[in-house]
Short mmCIF file of C-alpha atoms in Angstrom, two decimals:
data_model
loop_
_atom_site.label_atom_id
_atom_site.label_comp_id
_atom_site.label_asym_id
_atom_site.label_seq_id
_atom_site.Cartn_x
_atom_site.Cartn_y
_atom_site.Cartn_z
CA MET I 1 -9.14 33.56 8.08
CA TYR I 2 -7.68 31.29 10.70
CA GLY I 3 -4.65 29.03 10.80
CA LEU I 4 -4.87 25.54 12.26
CA LEU I 5 -2.06 24.67 14.68
CA ASP I 6 0.34 27.04 12.88
CA ASP I 7 2.19 27.79 16.11
CA VAL I 8 2.53 24.08 16.89
CA LEU I 9 3.46 22.93 13.40
CA GLY I 10 5.86 25.68 12.49
CA HIS I 11 6.94 25.50 8.86
CA ASP I 12 8.14 21.93 8.26
CA PHE I 13 6.31 18.69 9.02
CA VAL I 14 5.79 15.10 7.94
CA TRP I 15 2.58 14.54 5.99
CA ARG I 16 1.27 11.34 7.52
CA ASP I 17 -2.10 10.59 5.98
CA ILE I 18 -5.62 11.57 5.07
CA THR I 19 -8.24 9.37 6.71
CA TRP I 20 -11.98 9.63 7.24
CA ARG I 21 -13.55 10.20 10.64
CA GLU I 22 -17.25 10.61 11.17
CA ARG I 23 -17.60 10.49 7.36
CA ALA I 24 -15.39 13.54 6.70
CA PRO I 25 -11.70 13.85 5.73
CA VAL I 26 -9.01 14.71 8.26
CA LEU I 27 -5.30 15.27 7.75
CA THR I 28 -2.70 13.93 10.17
CA VAL I 29 0.70 15.61 10.28
CA GLU I 30 3.78 15.39 12.49
CA PRO I 31 5.92 18.51 13.12
CA LEU I 32 9.62 18.39 12.36
CA GLN I 33 11.74 19.63 15.25
CA ALA I 34 15.53 19.91 15.11
CA GLY I 35 15.35 18.16 11.76
CA GLU I 36 13.46 15.08 12.95
CA PRO I 37 9.82 14.03 13.46
CA ALA I 38 8.67 15.35 16.84
CA GLY I 39 6.84 12.16 17.86
CA GLN I 40 3.46 13.88 18.25
CA VAL I 41 0.85 13.63 15.50
CA HIS I 42 -1.75 16.37 15.04
CA THR I 43 -5.13 15.96 13.38
CA LEU I 44 -6.43 18.76 11.15
CA PRO I 45 -10.07 18.64 10.02
CA ILE I 46 -10.51 19.54 6.36
CA THR I 47 -13.60 21.72 6.18
CA PRO I 48 -15.40 22.80 2.98
CA GLY I 49 -13.58 25.66 1.28
CA ALA I 50 -10.40 25.21 3.33
CA PHE I 51 -7.23 26.33 1.56
CA LEU I 52 -4.43 23.77 1.66
CA GLY I 53 -0.86 24.71 0.71
CA VAL I 54 2.08 22.30 0.69
CA ARG I 55 5.54 21.69 -0.78
CA VAL I 56 7.55 18.47 -0.50
CA LEU I 57 11.09 19.05 0.74
CA GLN I 58 13.54 18.09 -1.98
CA PRO I 59 16.84 16.13 -1.75
CA GLY I 60 19.51 18.38 -0.32
CA GLU I 61 17.13 20.25 1.97
CA GLU I 62 17.33 19.62 5.68
CA SER I 63 14.99 16.82 6.86
CA ALA I 64 13.98 15.83 3.32
CA GLY I 65 12.88 12.23 2.83
CA THR I 66 10.23 9.65 3.68
CA TYR I 67 9.94 8.72 7.35
CA CYS I 68 8.92 5.51 9.10
CA THR I 69 5.31 5.57 10.28
CA GLY I 70 6.10 3.92 13.64
CA TYR I 71 4.12 0.97 14.91
CA ALA I 72 0.79 -0.06 16.43
CA GLN I 73 0.43 -1.40 19.95
CA ALA I 74 -2.74 -3.08 21.16
CA LYS I 75 -4.62 -1.33 23.95
CA THR I 76 -4.98 -3.17 27.24
CA ASP I 77 -8.13 -1.32 28.38
CA GLY I 78 -10.35 -2.42 25.49
CA PRO I 79 -10.20 -3.52 21.84
CA GLY I 80 -8.15 -1.22 19.64
CA PHE I 81 -4.65 0.02 18.93
CA THR I 82 -2.44 2.96 19.87
CA HIS I 83 0.01 4.33 17.34
CA LEU I 84 3.55 4.90 18.62
CA PRO I 85 6.25 6.90 16.82
CA CYS I 86 9.39 5.35 15.38
CA PRO I 87 11.96 5.49 18.21
CA SER I 88 14.79 6.32 15.77
CA SER I 89 12.85 8.65 13.42
CA ALA I 90 14.15 6.44 10.63
CA LEU I 91 14.08 7.31 6.96
CA VAL I 92 12.73 4.49 4.81
CA PRO I 93 13.80 3.95 1.17
CA LYS I 94 10.61 2.01 0.43
CA GLY I 95 7.51 0.86 2.25
CA LYS I 96 6.14 2.51 5.36
CA GLN I 97 8.11 1.05 8.28
CA CYS I 98 11.70 0.49 9.27
CA PRO I 99 12.59 -3.12 10.20
CA THR I 100 12.45 -2.34 13.94
CA CYS I 101 8.93 -0.89 13.83
CA LEU I 102 7.68 -3.63 11.53
CA ALA I 103 8.90 -6.21 14.05
CA ARG I 104 7.20 -4.36 16.92
CA ASP I 105 3.90 -3.77 15.11
CA GLU I 106 1.06 -5.65 16.79
CA PHE I 107 -1.52 -4.87 14.10
CA ALA I 108 0.35 -6.22 11.06
CA PRO I 109 -0.04 -9.91 12.06
CA ILE I 110 -3.84 -9.51 11.92
CA HIS I 111 -3.70 -10.05 8.16
CA ARG I 112 -2.20 -13.51 8.78
CA VAL I 113 -3.96 -14.45 12.00
CA HIS I 114 -6.15 -16.99 10.20
CA LEU I 115 -2.95 -18.64 8.97
CA GLY I 116 -1.54 -19.04 12.46
CA ALA I 117 0.27 -15.72 13.01
CA GLN I 118 0.99 -15.14 16.70
CA MET I 119 -0.69 -12.19 18.41
CA THR I 120 -0.68 -10.69 21.88
CA PRO I 121 -3.78 -11.24 24.07
CA ALA I 122 -4.65 -7.53 23.75
CA ALA I 123 -4.48 -7.70 19.94
CA LEU I 124 -6.65 -10.82 19.99
CA ASP I 125 -9.34 -8.78 21.77
CA TYR I 126 -9.58 -6.75 18.56
CA VAL I 127 -9.49 -9.85 16.36
CA ASN I 128 -12.39 -11.29 18.33
CA LEU I 129 -14.64 -8.36 17.45
CA GLU I 130 -17.39 -8.80 14.90
CA HIS I 131 -16.07 -8.17 11.37
CA PHE I 132 -17.60 -7.53 7.96
CA LEU I 133 -16.77 -8.74 4.45
CA TYR I 134 -17.35 -6.35 1.55
CA ILE I 135 -17.08 -6.14 -2.21
CA ALA I 136 -15.83 -2.81 -3.56
CA THR I 137 -15.91 -1.71 -7.19
CA PHE I 138 -13.86 1.20 -8.54
CA PRO I 139 -14.52 3.62 -11.41
CA ASP I 140 -12.55 1.42 -13.83
CA ALA I 141 -15.06 -1.39 -13.08
CA THR I 142 -12.51 -3.56 -11.26
CA SER I 143 -13.59 -5.07 -7.95
CA LYS I 144 -11.92 -6.33 -4.78
CA VAL I 145 -12.94 -8.19 -1.64
CA GLY I 146 -11.99 -6.74 1.73
CA THR I 147 -12.72 -6.69 5.45
CA ALA I 148 -13.71 -4.15 8.07
CA SER I 149 -13.94 -4.49 11.84
CA LEU I 150 -16.93 -3.53 13.93
CA HIS I 151 -15.17 -0.27 14.84
CA SER I 152 -14.03 0.58 11.29
CA ASN I 153 -17.34 0.28 9.48
CA PRO I 154 -18.04 2.44 7.42
CA ARG I 155 -14.69 4.22 7.86
CA ARG I 156 -12.82 1.41 6.14
CA LEU I 157 -14.82 1.85 2.93
CA ASP I 158 -14.68 5.65 3.23
CA ASP I 159 -10.88 5.31 3.14
CA GLN I 160 -10.92 3.10 0.04
CA ALA I 161 -12.14 5.59 -2.63
CA VAL I 162 -14.64 3.08 -4.01
CA ALA I 163 -17.20 3.85 -6.69
CA THR I 164 -19.68 1.53 -5.04
CA ALA I 165 -19.57 -1.19 -2.40
CA THR I 166 -21.72 -3.80 -0.71
CA ILE I 167 -21.22 -5.54 2.65
CA ILE I 168 -21.89 -9.20 1.90
CA ALA I 169 -21.30 -10.93 5.25
CA ARG I 170 -21.03 -10.43 8.99
CA ALA I 171 -18.53 -12.70 10.75
CA GLN I 172 -18.25 -13.40 14.46
CA THR I 173 -14.49 -12.78 14.52
CA GLY I 174 -11.62 -11.41 12.47
CA ILE I 175 -10.25 -14.92 11.95
CA ILE I 176 -13.50 -16.05 10.34
CA VAL I 177 -13.78 -12.98 8.12
CA ARG I 178 -10.23 -13.48 6.80
CA GLN I 179 -10.97 -17.12 6.08
CA LEU I 180 -13.98 -15.90 4.09
CA GLU I 181 -11.88 -13.25 2.35
CA ASP I 182 -9.39 -15.84 1.13
CA PHE I 183 -12.17 -18.21 0.08
CA VAL I 184 -14.10 -15.55 -1.86
CA SER I 185 -10.93 -14.17 -3.43
CA ARG I 186 -10.02 -17.62 -4.72
CA ASP I 187 -13.51 -18.88 -5.62
CA ALA I 188 -14.83 -15.67 -7.22
CA ASN I 189 -11.47 -14.62 -8.70
CA LEU I 190 -11.45 -11.28 -6.85
CA SER I 191 -8.33 -9.40 -5.80
CA GLN I 192 -7.73 -8.33 -2.21
CA PHE I 193 -5.67 -5.30 -3.25
CA LYS I 194 -5.98 -2.13 -5.32
CA HIS I 195 -3.09 0.34 -5.44
CA ALA I 196 -3.78 4.03 -4.80
CA SER I 197 -2.21 5.02 -8.13
CA THR I 198 -4.61 2.82 -10.11
CA LYS I 199 -7.55 4.01 -8.03
CA TYR I 200 -6.61 7.59 -8.86
CA ARG I 201 -6.35 6.91 -12.59
CA SER I 202 -9.76 5.28 -12.50
CA TRP I 203 -11.33 8.33 -10.85
CA VAL I 204 -10.05 10.82 -13.44
CA ASN I 205 -10.92 8.49 -16.33
CA PRO I 206 -13.97 6.51 -15.18
CA LEU I 207 -16.03 4.07 -17.17
CA THR I 208 -19.74 4.70 -17.57
CA PRO I 209 -22.08 4.36 -14.57
CA ALA I 210 -23.79 1.43 -16.32
CA GLU I 211 -20.47 -0.40 -16.72
CA ILE I 212 -19.53 0.20 -13.07
CA LYS I 213 -22.94 -0.93 -11.83
CA SER I 214 -22.86 -4.07 -13.98
CA ALA I 215 -19.35 -4.98 -12.85
CA HIS I 216 -20.30 -4.54 -9.20
CA TYR I 217 -23.44 -6.63 -9.60
CA MET I 218 -21.46 -9.48 -11.15
CA ALA I 219 -18.74 -9.31 -8.48
CA VAL I 220 -21.30 -9.39 -5.67
CA GLU I 221 -23.13 -12.28 -7.31
CA ALA I 222 -19.92 -14.28 -7.70
CA ALA I 223 -18.93 -13.55 -4.10
CA THR I 224 -22.39 -14.52 -2.82
CA TRP I 225 -22.18 -17.86 -4.60
CA ALA I 226 -18.73 -18.35 -3.11
CA LEU I 227 -20.12 -17.72 0.38
CA GLU I 228 -22.70 -20.46 -0.17
CA ASP I 229 -19.86 -22.87 -0.90
CA ALA I 230 -17.83 -21.53 2.03
CA ALA I 231 -20.64 -22.45 4.43
CA ASP I 232 -19.72 -26.11 3.95
CA THR I 233 -16.36 -25.61 5.70
CA ILE I 234 -16.56 -22.25 7.51
CA SER I 235 -19.08 -21.43 10.25
CA GLY I 236 -19.77 -18.33 12.30
CA PHE I 237 -20.94 -15.89 9.63
CA GLN I 238 -24.17 -14.48 8.23
CA PRO I 239 -24.65 -13.39 4.59
CA LEU I 240 -25.72 -9.77 4.12
CA ALA I 241 -26.55 -7.42 1.26
CA GLU I 242 -25.99 -3.94 2.70
CA PRO I 243 -25.00 -1.18 0.27
CA TRP I 244 -22.39 1.36 1.34
CA VAL I 245 -23.57 4.96 0.83
CA PRO I 246 -21.18 7.88 0.17
CA SER I 247 -21.22 10.73 2.69
CA LEU I 248 -22.00 14.39 2.01
CA ALA I 249 -18.29 15.16 2.01
CA MET I 250 -17.93 12.90 -1.03
CA GLY I 251 -20.65 14.64 -3.02
CA ARG I 252 -18.44 16.41 -5.57
CA ALA I 253 -16.40 13.28 -6.24
CA TYR I 254 -19.47 11.14 -6.87
CA ALA I 255 -21.00 13.82 -9.10
CA SER I 256 -18.38 12.69 -11.61
CA LEU I 257 -20.01 9.23 -11.68
CA ARG I 258 -23.62 10.32 -12.14
CA ALA I 259 -25.57 8.65 -14.92
CA GLU I 260 -27.05 11.99 -16.00
CA ASN I 261 -25.07 15.22 -16.30
CA PRO I 262 -21.85 13.93 -14.74
CA GLU I 263 -19.33 16.55 -13.63
CA PRO I 264 -15.86 15.32 -14.66
CA LEU I 265 -12.85 15.62 -12.38
CA TYR I 266 -9.58 16.77 -13.90
CA ALA I 267 -6.26 15.19 -12.99
CA TYR I 268 -3.97 17.37 -10.88
CA PRO I 269 -0.16 17.39 -11.28
CA SER I 270 1.92 15.37 -8.85
CA LEU I 271 2.33 16.98 -5.43
CA THR I 272 5.87 15.69 -5.01
CA GLU I 273 7.49 18.63 -6.87
CA GLY I 274 6.84 22.36 -6.67
CA GLU I 275 4.47 24.40 -4.50
CA HIS I 276 0.77 23.63 -4.45
CA GLY I 277 -2.26 25.45 -3.09
CA PHE I 278 -5.97 24.88 -3.62
CA TYR I 279 -9.41 25.10 -2.02
CA VAL I 280 -10.75 21.72 -0.86
CA THR I 281 -14.41 20.85 -1.37
CA GLY I 282 -14.37 17.24 -0.19
CA GLY I 283 -12.96 14.02 -1.56
CA THR I 284 -12.97 10.26 -1.51
CA GLY I 285 -10.36 8.07 0.15
CA LYS I 286 -6.97 9.78 -0.07
CA PHE I 287 -8.09 11.93 -3.01
CA LEU I 288 -9.34 15.49 -2.50
CA THR I 289 -11.70 17.40 -4.75
CA ALA I 290 -10.44 20.96 -5.07
CA HIS I 291 -10.17 24.09 -7.21
CA THR I 292 -7.95 27.17 -7.41
CA GLY I 293 -10.78 29.69 -7.29
CA ASP I 294 -13.34 28.53 -9.83
CA PRO I 295 -15.53 25.67 -8.51
CA GLU I 296 -16.51 24.90 -12.09
CA GLU I 297 -12.92 23.76 -12.72
CA THR I 298 -12.69 21.05 -10.07
CA PHE I 299 -9.79 18.62 -10.07
CA LEU I 300 -8.85 15.56 -8.04
CA VAL I 301 -5.67 15.66 -5.93
CA ASN I 302 -3.84 12.42 -5.14
CA THR I 303 -2.49 12.97 -1.61
CA ALA I 304 -1.33 9.34 -1.35
CA THR I 305 1.93 10.46 -3.01
CA LEU I 306 2.66 12.61 0.07
CA SER I 307 2.38 9.86 2.67
CA ASN I 308 5.18 10.09 5.27
CA LYS I 309 7.15 12.68 3.28
CA ALA I 310 8.78 15.73 4.84
CA CYS I 311 6.97 18.85 3.66
CA ALA I 312 6.84 22.61 4.12
CA SER I 313 3.62 24.54 4.55
CA VAL I 314 2.66 27.08 1.92
CA GLY I 315 0.46 29.84 3.32
CA GLY I 316 -0.06 28.16 6.71
CA LEU I 317 -0.68 24.60 5.44
CA ILE I 318 -4.45 24.66 5.88
CA HIS I 319 -6.84 27.46 6.73
CA GLN I 320 -10.33 28.68 6.02
CA GLU I 321 -10.61 31.49 3.49
CA SER I 322 -13.86 30.69 1.77
CA SER I 323 -17.44 31.60 2.59
CA GLU I 324 -18.62 28.36 1.01
CA PRO I 325 -21.51 26.84 2.97
CA ARG I 326 -20.57 24.00 5.27
CA LEU I 327 -21.87 20.76 3.79
CA PHE I 328 -20.23 18.27 6.16
#
């Protein structure tokens, strides 16, 4: 058994996020010191069989609440962004950022850059990277159109908890890809958003594989036709048809969507109340596949409900106790 950063984290911390790096899930947390976020984020790899224990601090407890995520600042030594902590360690009643950090954020305007949003020269270096347009379909057979940069492919789709996805275009810049996104969204009647809560519900109550496959096929076809029309007014892109493939770390999640002998995933109670502990076997997006000792009884944990909340570790937060073979 070994603890990960137990001495650094102490007992209380802010749960920041679960993201995917090199096709495997990682947890980012920020220690609480003297009742406030410490300003230093730590990354904890989630390995197969790792035990994760957590409790959300409740109203009335010291440091309880949801904290501002801080803001992104464009790098000056190459395309990309650096995350900086909120200077006032602000609590936020809704959303992810306090007004000050939202105003300072140099990444947020990217979503409106094709509409004339002003950006710093360093941020424009990122915008000018090659970008990709994709169609993602979820287990409830709904689909969305989205974008990924050269540096975030396939990580962007790994983070989305999709049932299936196809990259349908390569664009020379981020401005062009967002013009295409708006065009396809309008012309093919595809949303650009899908809330984590509805994604989660779709994963624990999926439609049949045939229904998901059919819905994705129709969405990709509609988007492809839209791209043909877009070519009359938008240049600088190339149509593609590249399927996204789940990673090994997503194996248990996608076993629930198999056409033959699917292995259902059970819903897990909300993490926002009480103590929780389980063995993680993988996941998809912000959802973890896990069990409490019997791998045959696997459930899906929605960690999106923990984002930016003050928490306490239960049993060392995350440590390896299992002899399960390493699959990713």
